[in-house]
Amino acid sequence: LILSLIFLFTGCTDKTITRIYLEKNSKKMTAGNIIFSSDIIGAVGDMTVKGDLIIFIDHHPSSATCFYVVNKTTGELENSFGKRGRGPEEYLQPTIVRNEKHYNQDNLLDVYDMGTNTANTLDLTNPKEICRILNSEIKAPNEVYGMKFINRIGDEIMGQVAIQTEDATWLKFVNINDAKVQNKIPYFNSELVIKTGASFIFDTHVYVSALSNKIITGMSFFDYINILNRNGELLKRYQFGETPLPQLDDKGTISKYIVYTHLSYSSPNYCYFLRYGTDMNRPDFDDTGMTLIKLDWNGNFVDSYSIEHFLYGFCVDEQNGVLYGVITNRETGTVSIREYKGL
C-alpha cells in the first residue's frame, strides 16, 4: 500500500520532485489590524479581492445569507446578498469561480452553486445574476454536479469532481454551453481510497490557466504541490515535509488527520497555498500558525511566508502586498478579517 501511495501519479520520478525546506527560508508576515468582525457569520469559505472590496461566502448551512461585501479600507459591511434556497437569486452551496477574463473587472464575480448545478456571473454594483452559464435544466449529475475548485477557461469550466468511478477520481473539463465533458484526467486511484477508508483523500485544491496551459494542485493529505499540463502529465512536484504521505495504522486507514494544503487562492500572476501540517483532530489545532507557499503560473516556486495564526479563509491583495485572513474566537464565536503585511 505504501508503494502504491508513492507511485500514485504516473510518471513521478526523483527528477520530478523538488524538496523545499520551508522552516529555513520562510519570511514572516506581520499581523496588522482587524478590519472587520461579526458574530452573525457562520463559517467563512471562499474569499476574493475586487478593487476596494473583499467578497466572502458564508458556507454554514444554517446561515440565511451567502455573500458578504466588506470595504477593505474602511472595514464597513457594504452589502450582503444571496439568500439560501432554490429560488431566483438564491444559493445552496455557492463557490467562487476563477475566471481569467474577469480578473481585472472589479464589478464582476463568477460563482458556481454545487447545490443547484448552476454557474453565474454577478454584477457587484447591483449583485443580481447577469449571466447564467449552466442552466439548472441540464441534467448531468455525473459530469458536473459536485465540482470543487472551479476554473473558467474560455467556453469550458474545469474542476475536481468528487464523484468517483470504479477506476479513478477525475479532474474534468466541461463545456459551459451543453455541460458535455471535453476532457477528463484520472487523478486518484479509487482502490487506494477504498483500502484506506479515506474518502477525503482526494480533497485537492485545483487551479488551471489557459494562458500558461498549466494545472497546479495542492493536496490536503499528501505534502505535495503538483504542476501538470492540461493532458494530465505530471511536469513537476514540490515536497515540503520529511514524510509527505499519509500516516497509516495497522488496518491501512489514516491514523492522523494531518492536513497539508488547508486553503488556496489564485491571481493573474500567482497561486497561493496555505500549508498547515498538523493533526486537525487535536483540540488546540487552531493554536498553530501556518505557512503560505507562492508559485507562479509556470509552476516555479517563488517564496514562502510564515503566519502566526490559524486562518479559516484568506485572499490576497497583490498590489498592496497584503493578505486578508479569517480568524475565529472560539469562546465568543466572533469571525474577524485581519490584515497581514509583508507579502
GROMACS .gro file of C-alpha atoms in nm, residues 1-10 12-20 22 187-188 192 201 203-207 215-228 234 236-246 258-264 272-277 293 295 299 301:
model
   72
    1LEU     CA    1   0.000   0.000   0.000
    2ILE     CA    2   0.282   0.238   0.083
    3LEU     CA    3   0.436   0.170  -0.256
    4SER     CA    4   0.107   0.243  -0.425
    5LEU     CA    5   0.095   0.574  -0.240
    6ILE     CA    6   0.442   0.663  -0.354
    7PHE     CA    7   0.360   0.593  -0.717
    8LEU     CA    8   0.015   0.747  -0.700
    9PHE     CA    9   0.085   0.968  -1.001
   10THR     CA   10   0.202   0.812  -1.326
   12CYS     CA   11   0.661   1.053  -1.098
   13THR     CA   12   1.037   1.017  -1.064
   14ASP     CA   13   1.304   1.160  -0.836
   15LYS     CA   14   1.383   1.414  -1.106
   16THR     CA   15   1.023   1.536  -1.091
   17ILE     CA   16   1.033   1.607  -0.718
   18THR     CA   17   1.190   1.923  -0.573
   19ARG     CA   18   1.234   1.939  -0.195
   20ILE     CA   19   1.161   2.279  -0.034
   22LEU     CA   20   1.013   2.595   0.448
  187TYR     CA   21  -0.624   1.190  -1.074
  188PHE     CA   22  -0.653   0.939  -0.792
  192LEU     CA   23  -0.647   0.324  -0.278
  201ILE     CA   24  -0.807   1.159   0.036
  203ASP     CA   25  -0.959   1.666  -0.135
  204THR     CA   26  -0.731   1.861  -0.368
  205HIS     CA   27  -0.708   2.233  -0.447
  206VAL     CA   28  -0.705   2.273  -0.826
  207TYR     CA   29  -0.619   2.575  -1.043
  215ILE     CA   30  -0.278   2.283  -1.387
  216ILE     CA   31  -0.148   2.345  -1.034
  217THR     CA   32  -0.280   2.140  -0.745
  218GLY     CA   33  -0.222   2.147  -0.371
  219MET     CA   34  -0.307   1.825  -0.190
  220SER     CA   35  -0.473   1.823   0.151
  221PHE     CA   36  -0.347   1.488   0.278
  222PHE     CA   37  -0.025   1.449   0.078
  223ASP     CA   38   0.250   1.703   0.139
  224TYR     CA   39   0.290   1.783  -0.230
  225ILE     CA   40   0.210   2.060  -0.475
  226ASN     CA   41   0.189   1.932  -0.833
  227ILE     CA   42   0.225   2.101  -1.173
  228LEU     CA   43   0.061   1.924  -1.467
  234LEU     CA   44   0.298   1.550  -1.424
  236LYS     CA   45   0.691   1.894  -1.154
  237ARG     CA   46   0.620   1.819  -0.790
  238TYR     CA   47   0.723   2.005  -0.475
  239GLN     CA   48   0.765   1.817  -0.150
  240PHE     CA   49   0.778   2.009   0.179
  241GLY     CA   50   0.781   1.770   0.475
  242GLU     CA   51   1.003   1.476   0.559
  243THR     CA   52   0.706   1.237   0.547
  244PRO     CA   53   0.477   1.357   0.265
  245LEU     CA   54   0.250   1.051   0.265
  246PRO     CA   55  -0.049   0.989   0.495
  258ILE     CA   56  -0.288   1.577   0.920
  259VAL     CA   57  -0.379   1.845   0.667
  260TYR     CA   58  -0.112   1.998   0.445
  261THR     CA   59  -0.274   2.229   0.188
  262HIS     CA   60  -0.554   2.372   0.400
  263LEU     CA   61  -0.659   2.671   0.187
  264SER     CA   62  -0.566   2.819  -0.150
  272TYR     CA   63  -0.104   3.063  -0.313
  273PHE     CA   64  -0.132   2.753  -0.095
  274LEU     CA   65  -0.172   2.783   0.281
  275ARG     CA   66   0.003   2.488   0.442
  276TYR     CA   67  -0.079   2.355   0.788
  277GLY     CA   68   0.092   2.019   0.852
  293ILE     CA   69   0.352   2.900  -0.038
  295LEU     CA   70   0.411   2.977  -0.707
  299GLY     CA   71   0.499   2.621  -1.176
  301PHE     CA   72   0.839   2.819  -0.653
   0.00000   0.00000   0.00000
